Amino acid sequence: MTSAPDRPRRALLALAIGSFGIGMTEFVVMGLLPEIARELLPSAWATSQEDAIAQAGWLITLYALGVVIGAPTIAASVAKYPRHRVMILLAGALTLFNALTLVLPTFELVAASRLLAGLPHGAYFGIGALVAADVMGPGNRAKGVAFVLTGLTVANVVGVPLGTFLGQNLGWRWAFVLVVVIFAAATVAIALTVPHRPGEPSRTLRAELAVFRIGQVWFALGIGAIGFGGFFAVYTYVSPLVTEAAGAPAWLVPIVLVILGLGMTAGNLVGGHLADVNLIRAMFGLLILLVVTQLLLALTSGWIVTVIVFVFAVAFASSAVSPTIQTRLMDVAGDNQSIAAALNHSALNTGNALGAALGGAVIAAGLGFTAPVWVGLALALGGLGIAALSIGIERRTQTRVPARV
């Protein structure tokens, strides 16, 4: 018989299984771009491997666009319904759409399935965070949210490298066999463990979307979309960065992905702590660190040892920035906390789409496999500039208020 203290933990574990699956489906494609391009784009592969890999990068961009579209619209539309039912439906949708990626035969159809698979992503995390806070109760809400997000972090340490290994050795579709199994398990676990709660009919779509009237919300989203795009310009093309730019064997790619995942895990923990100490200083300091590490990676990309070191550093810096952006967004969102949680993932995946698209464009232009790192550097600088503009406007607005009294 399950004791009362065990019930919240089981619900959190069920939600974390789903977030693990989301981490895998979002990031595993990045390590398998050559394999996907070779199978789904054979003509382009035969003509130019660079062009084929760049074209395959659109699978990442389309998934990210699905997140951007789905996060605010789904989270706002289902806000009035019981959350446990919504979470079951979202996990079921993730299972179905990833199954389509597994079985569809052509690049165009697989691309469409990636767009669909991205739609439930942001709403899953946004509503899942509210469920986690609810089951843990007052005083433990942040712990519950953090536990759910560990699934995403662990996916980058274990799931993505494992999926990459399977995809390289058995065919890229085997990575999605594992993804579909994980989402199916999450759907069943959520149905069995997440407690039933009544919905909130007063939470209408119109009320939720009022968050977009807040100017500082747009600045916070811009920091995530542009600044975090710098990380995705590197992550998307990490496989050719290792094998082509650094000249290392393909079997090193999963190992580099493990190291990247460890950097993300460490950065998330450190960034959360620093954000609690001083949010603004942490955000600026970590964005500067991201710029510096991107520059060092670009300058030393011809050596595998430095690639490994600075890939870890870029992952650390970018993941450390993420909780500062989330906290900043929640600080400026006022009463619109639920949609703000989903919008954070929308912003980060705008960065995913932007980084993947621009990185693919410079590769297709013949600028080489280090070029996406330079793109990442430019995007990180853009995020730093938006942060400076946001804080500058906020401080000027605050200083005007006493002058009018």
PDB file of C-alpha atoms in Angstrom, residues 95-256:
ATOM      1  CA  THR A  95       3.864   9.472 -27.682  1.00  0.00           C
ATOM      2  CA  LEU A  96       1.807   9.633 -30.881  1.00  0.00           C
ATOM      3  CA  PHE A  97       3.767  12.356 -32.665  1.00  0.00           C
ATOM      4  CA  ASN A  98       7.134  10.764 -31.899  1.00  0.00           C
ATOM      5  CA  ALA A  99       5.773   7.460 -33.158  1.00  0.00           C
ATOM      6  CA  LEU A 100       5.080   9.243 -36.441  1.00  0.00           C
ATOM      7  CA  THR A 101       8.729  10.340 -36.608  1.00  0.00           C
ATOM      8  CA  LEU A 102       9.675   6.706 -36.092  1.00  0.00           C
ATOM      9  CA  VAL A 103       7.613   5.274 -38.959  1.00  0.00           C
ATOM     10  CA  LEU A 104       7.153   7.974 -41.607  1.00  0.00           C
ATOM     11  CA  PRO A 105       9.249   7.280 -44.740  1.00  0.00           C
ATOM     12  CA  THR A 106      10.199  10.632 -46.286  1.00  0.00           C
ATOM     13  CA  PHE A 107      12.054  13.725 -45.121  1.00  0.00           C
ATOM     14  CA  GLU A 108       9.026  15.959 -45.679  1.00  0.00           C
ATOM     15  CA  LEU A 109       6.730  13.754 -43.571  1.00  0.00           C
ATOM     16  CA  VAL A 110       9.320  13.345 -40.829  1.00  0.00           C
ATOM     17  CA  ALA A 111       9.736  17.136 -40.819  1.00  0.00           C
ATOM     18  CA  ALA A 112       5.978  17.549 -40.331  1.00  0.00           C
ATOM     19  CA  SER A 113       6.029  15.050 -37.463  1.00  0.00           C
ATOM     20  CA  ARG A 114       8.809  17.019 -35.764  1.00  0.00           C
ATOM     21  CA  LEU A 115       6.690  20.174 -35.871  1.00  0.00           C
ATOM     22  CA  LEU A 116       3.790  18.263 -34.312  1.00  0.00           C
ATOM     23  CA  ALA A 117       6.027  16.685 -31.665  1.00  0.00           C
ATOM     24  CA  GLY A 118       7.133  20.132 -30.524  1.00  0.00           C
ATOM     25  CA  LEU A 119       3.610  21.459 -29.935  1.00  0.00           C
ATOM     26  CA  PRO A 120       2.963  19.827 -26.485  1.00  0.00           C
ATOM     27  CA  HIS A 121       6.515  20.450 -25.190  1.00  0.00           C
ATOM     28  CA  GLY A 122       6.126  23.863 -23.531  1.00  0.00           C
ATOM     29  CA  ALA A 123       2.656  23.182 -22.157  1.00  0.00           C
ATOM     30  CA  TYR A 124       3.902  19.918 -20.632  1.00  0.00           C
ATOM     31  CA  PHE A 125       6.598  21.742 -18.685  1.00  0.00           C
ATOM     32  CA  GLY A 126       4.440  24.752 -17.819  1.00  0.00           C
ATOM     33  CA  ILE A 127       1.452  22.792 -16.515  1.00  0.00           C
ATOM     34  CA  GLY A 128       3.712  20.068 -15.124  1.00  0.00           C
ATOM     35  CA  ALA A 129       5.445  22.711 -12.989  1.00  0.00           C
ATOM     36  CA  LEU A 130       2.067  23.755 -11.544  1.00  0.00           C
ATOM     37  CA  VAL A 131       1.150  20.119 -10.838  1.00  0.00           C
ATOM     38  CA  ALA A 132       4.505  19.573  -9.113  1.00  0.00           C
ATOM     39  CA  ALA A 133       4.031  22.652  -6.960  1.00  0.00           C
ATOM     40  CA  ASP A 134       0.518  21.513  -6.067  1.00  0.00           C
ATOM     41  CA  VAL A 135       1.408  17.975  -5.007  1.00  0.00           C
ATOM     42  CA  MET A 136       4.382  19.121  -2.903  1.00  0.00           C
ATOM     43  CA  GLY A 137       2.447  21.855  -1.114  1.00  0.00           C
ATOM     44  CA  PRO A 138       3.569  25.144   0.486  1.00  0.00           C
ATOM     45  CA  GLY A 139       7.245  25.361   1.371  1.00  0.00           C
ATOM     46  CA  ASN A 140       8.285  22.666  -1.101  1.00  0.00           C
ATOM     47  CA  ARG A 141       6.985  23.995  -4.409  1.00  0.00           C
ATOM     48  CA  ALA A 142      10.378  24.853  -5.912  1.00  0.00           C
ATOM     49  CA  LYS A 143      11.723  21.440  -4.974  1.00  0.00           C
ATOM     50  CA  GLY A 144       8.893  19.769  -6.866  1.00  0.00           C
ATOM     51  CA  VAL A 145       9.434  21.878  -9.980  1.00  0.00           C
ATOM     52  CA  ALA A 146      13.190  21.236  -9.846  1.00  0.00           C
ATOM     53  CA  PHE A 147      12.654  17.479  -9.577  1.00  0.00           C
ATOM     54  CA  VAL A 148      10.493  17.422 -12.693  1.00  0.00           C
ATOM     55  CA  LEU A 149      13.128  19.389 -14.615  1.00  0.00           C
ATOM     56  CA  THR A 150      15.836  16.912 -13.607  1.00  0.00           C
ATOM     57  CA  GLY A 151      14.347  14.556 -16.189  1.00  0.00           C
ATOM     58  CA  LEU A 152      15.387  16.989 -18.912  1.00  0.00           C
ATOM     59  CA  THR A 153      18.867  17.351 -17.437  1.00  0.00           C
ATOM     60  CA  VAL A 154      19.408  13.617 -17.009  1.00  0.00           C
ATOM     61  CA  ALA A 155      18.273  13.080 -20.593  1.00  0.00           C
ATOM     62  CA  ASN A 156      21.257  15.116 -21.762  1.00  0.00           C
ATOM     63  CA  VAL A 157      23.658  13.059 -19.655  1.00  0.00           C
ATOM     64  CA  VAL A 158      22.215   9.588 -20.316  1.00  0.00           C
ATOM     65  CA  GLY A 159      19.351   9.532 -22.814  1.00  0.00           C
ATOM     66  CA  VAL A 160      20.798  11.629 -25.638  1.00  0.00           C
ATOM     67  CA  PRO A 161      24.202   9.875 -25.704  1.00  0.00           C
ATOM     68  CA  LEU A 162      22.481   6.474 -25.517  1.00  0.00           C
ATOM     69  CA  GLY A 163      20.087   7.423 -28.304  1.00  0.00           C
ATOM     70  CA  THR A 164      22.997   8.718 -30.383  1.00  0.00           C
ATOM     71  CA  PHE A 165      24.885   5.467 -29.850  1.00  0.00           C
ATOM     72  CA  LEU A 166      21.862   3.411 -30.899  1.00  0.00           C
ATOM     73  CA  GLY A 167      21.247   5.649 -33.899  1.00  0.00           C
ATOM     74  CA  GLN A 168      24.822   5.467 -35.124  1.00  0.00           C
ATOM     75  CA  ASN A 169      25.060   1.694 -34.783  1.00  0.00           C
ATOM     76  CA  LEU A 170      21.528   0.421 -35.512  1.00  0.00           C
ATOM     77  CA  GLY A 171      20.007   3.259 -37.543  1.00  0.00           C
ATOM     78  CA  TRP A 172      18.666   6.624 -36.385  1.00  0.00           C
ATOM     79  CA  ARG A 173      15.084   5.355 -36.016  1.00  0.00           C
ATOM     80  CA  TRP A 174      16.133   3.138 -33.104  1.00  0.00           C
ATOM     81  CA  ALA A 175      16.704   6.269 -31.044  1.00  0.00           C
ATOM     82  CA  PHE A 176      13.018   7.082 -31.536  1.00  0.00           C
ATOM     83  CA  VAL A 177      11.967   3.566 -30.556  1.00  0.00           C
ATOM     84  CA  LEU A 178      13.433   4.379 -27.153  1.00  0.00           C
ATOM     85  CA  VAL A 179      11.767   7.821 -27.122  1.00  0.00           C
ATOM     86  CA  VAL A 180       8.327   6.365 -27.865  1.00  0.00           C
ATOM     87  CA  VAL A 181       8.696   3.715 -25.142  1.00  0.00           C
ATOM     88  CA  ILE A 182       9.619   6.412 -22.603  1.00  0.00           C
ATOM     89  CA  PHE A 183       6.631   8.600 -23.493  1.00  0.00           C
ATOM     90  CA  ALA A 184       4.266   5.626 -23.366  1.00  0.00           C
ATOM     91  CA  ALA A 185       5.566   4.771 -19.908  1.00  0.00           C
ATOM     92  CA  ALA A 186       5.164   8.397 -18.820  1.00  0.00           C
ATOM     93  CA  THR A 187       1.552   8.483 -20.034  1.00  0.00           C
ATOM     94  CA  VAL A 188       0.641   5.400 -18.010  1.00  0.00           C
ATOM     95  CA  ALA A 189       2.560   6.615 -14.945  1.00  0.00           C
ATOM     96  CA  ILE A 190       0.885  10.041 -15.012  1.00  0.00           C
ATOM     97  CA  ALA A 191      -2.550   8.448 -15.316  1.00  0.00           C
ATOM     98  CA  LEU A 192      -1.833   6.267 -12.265  1.00  0.00           C
ATOM     99  CA  THR A 193      -0.061   8.721  -9.960  1.00  0.00           C
ATOM    100  CA  VAL A 194      -0.981  12.368 -10.612  1.00  0.00           C
ATOM    101  CA  PRO A 195      -3.866  13.281  -8.268  1.00  0.00           C
ATOM    102  CA  HIS A 196      -7.200  14.458  -9.586  1.00  0.00           C
ATOM    103  CA  ARG A 197      -7.911  18.141  -9.055  1.00  0.00           C
ATOM    104  CA  PRO A 198     -10.844  20.226 -10.321  1.00  0.00           C
ATOM    105  CA  GLY A 199     -10.183  22.767 -13.040  1.00  0.00           C
ATOM    106  CA  GLU A 200     -10.393  26.558 -12.766  1.00  0.00           C
ATOM    107  CA  PRO A 201     -13.082  27.773 -15.211  1.00  0.00           C
ATOM    108  CA  SER A 202     -12.189  31.424 -14.573  1.00  0.00           C
ATOM    109  CA  ARG A 203      -8.790  31.002 -16.241  1.00  0.00           C
ATOM    110  CA  THR A 204      -9.763  31.984 -19.775  1.00  0.00           C
ATOM    111  CA  LEU A 205      -7.588  32.205 -22.862  1.00  0.00           C
ATOM    112  CA  ARG A 206      -8.053  35.977 -22.986  1.00  0.00           C
ATOM    113  CA  ALA A 207      -6.988  36.448 -19.362  1.00  0.00           C
ATOM    114  CA  GLU A 208      -3.879  34.298 -19.795  1.00  0.00           C
ATOM    115  CA  LEU A 209      -2.757  36.105 -22.949  1.00  0.00           C
ATOM    116  CA  ALA A 210      -2.761  39.456 -21.103  1.00  0.00           C
ATOM    117  CA  VAL A 211       0.866  38.681 -20.232  1.00  0.00           C
ATOM    118  CA  PHE A 212       1.864  39.857 -23.725  1.00  0.00           C
ATOM    119  CA  ARG A 213       0.905  43.412 -22.802  1.00  0.00           C
ATOM    120  CA  ILE A 214       3.883  43.645 -20.430  1.00  0.00           C
ATOM    121  CA  GLY A 215       6.898  45.152 -22.176  1.00  0.00           C
ATOM    122  CA  GLN A 216       9.508  43.614 -19.884  1.00  0.00           C
ATOM    123  CA  VAL A 217       8.103  40.162 -20.637  1.00  0.00           C
ATOM    124  CA  TRP A 218       9.104  40.683 -24.271  1.00  0.00           C
ATOM    125  CA  PHE A 219      12.618  41.703 -23.232  1.00  0.00           C
ATOM    126  CA  ALA A 220      12.956  38.580 -21.070  1.00  0.00           C
ATOM    127  CA  LEU A 221      11.748  36.414 -23.941  1.00  0.00           C
ATOM    128  CA  GLY A 222      14.225  38.148 -26.249  1.00  0.00           C
ATOM    129  CA  ILE A 223      17.138  37.395 -23.944  1.00  0.00           C
ATOM    130  CA  GLY A 224      16.212  33.709 -24.017  1.00  0.00           C
ATOM    131  CA  ALA A 225      15.455  33.546 -27.731  1.00  0.00           C
ATOM    132  CA  ILE A 226      18.579  35.371 -28.918  1.00  0.00           C
ATOM    133  CA  GLY A 227      21.110  34.663 -26.171  1.00  0.00           C
ATOM    134  CA  PHE A 228      20.235  30.987 -25.754  1.00  0.00           C
ATOM    135  CA  GLY A 229      20.262  30.609 -29.530  1.00  0.00           C
ATOM    136  CA  GLY A 230      24.033  30.851 -29.256  1.00  0.00           C
ATOM    137  CA  PHE A 231      24.120  27.540 -27.419  1.00  0.00           C
ATOM    138  CA  PHE A 232      21.889  25.795 -29.936  1.00  0.00           C
ATOM    139  CA  ALA A 233      24.022  26.936 -32.844  1.00  0.00           C
ATOM    140  CA  VAL A 234      26.784  24.826 -31.252  1.00  0.00           C
ATOM    141  CA  TYR A 235      24.665  21.937 -29.941  1.00  0.00           C
ATOM    142  CA  THR A 236      22.845  21.362 -33.226  1.00  0.00           C
ATOM    143  CA  TYR A 237      26.057  20.782 -35.159  1.00  0.00           C
ATOM    144  CA  VAL A 238      28.178  19.214 -32.425  1.00  0.00           C
ATOM    145  CA  SER A 239      28.500  15.969 -34.409  1.00  0.00           C
ATOM    146  CA  PRO A 240      30.210  17.527 -37.472  1.00  0.00           C
ATOM    147  CA  LEU A 241      32.123  19.877 -35.153  1.00  0.00           C
ATOM    148  CA  VAL A 242      33.722  16.819 -33.552  1.00  0.00           C
ATOM    149  CA  THR A 243      34.193  14.681 -36.665  1.00  0.00           C
ATOM    150  CA  GLU A 244      34.880  17.290 -39.355  1.00  0.00           C
ATOM    151  CA  ALA A 245      36.276  20.418 -37.678  1.00  0.00           C
ATOM    152  CA  ALA A 246      38.332  18.554 -35.060  1.00  0.00           C
ATOM    153  CA  GLY A 247      38.896  15.425 -37.194  1.00  0.00           C
ATOM    154  CA  ALA A 248      37.925  13.013 -34.402  1.00  0.00           C
ATOM    155  CA  PRO A 249      36.235   9.614 -34.955  1.00  0.00           C
ATOM    156  CA  ALA A 250      32.432   9.328 -34.854  1.00  0.00           C
ATOM    157  CA  TRP A 251      32.489   7.139 -31.732  1.00  0.00           C
ATOM    158  CA  LEU A 252      33.590  10.189 -29.749  1.00  0.00           C
ATOM    159  CA  VAL A 253      30.333  12.029 -30.478  1.00  0.00           C
ATOM    160  CA  PRO A 254      28.258  10.255 -27.775  1.00  0.00           C
ATOM    161  CA  ILE A 255      31.081  10.859 -25.279  1.00  0.00           C
ATOM    162  CA  VAL A 256      31.148  14.562 -26.128  1.00  0.00           C
TER     163      VAL A 256
END
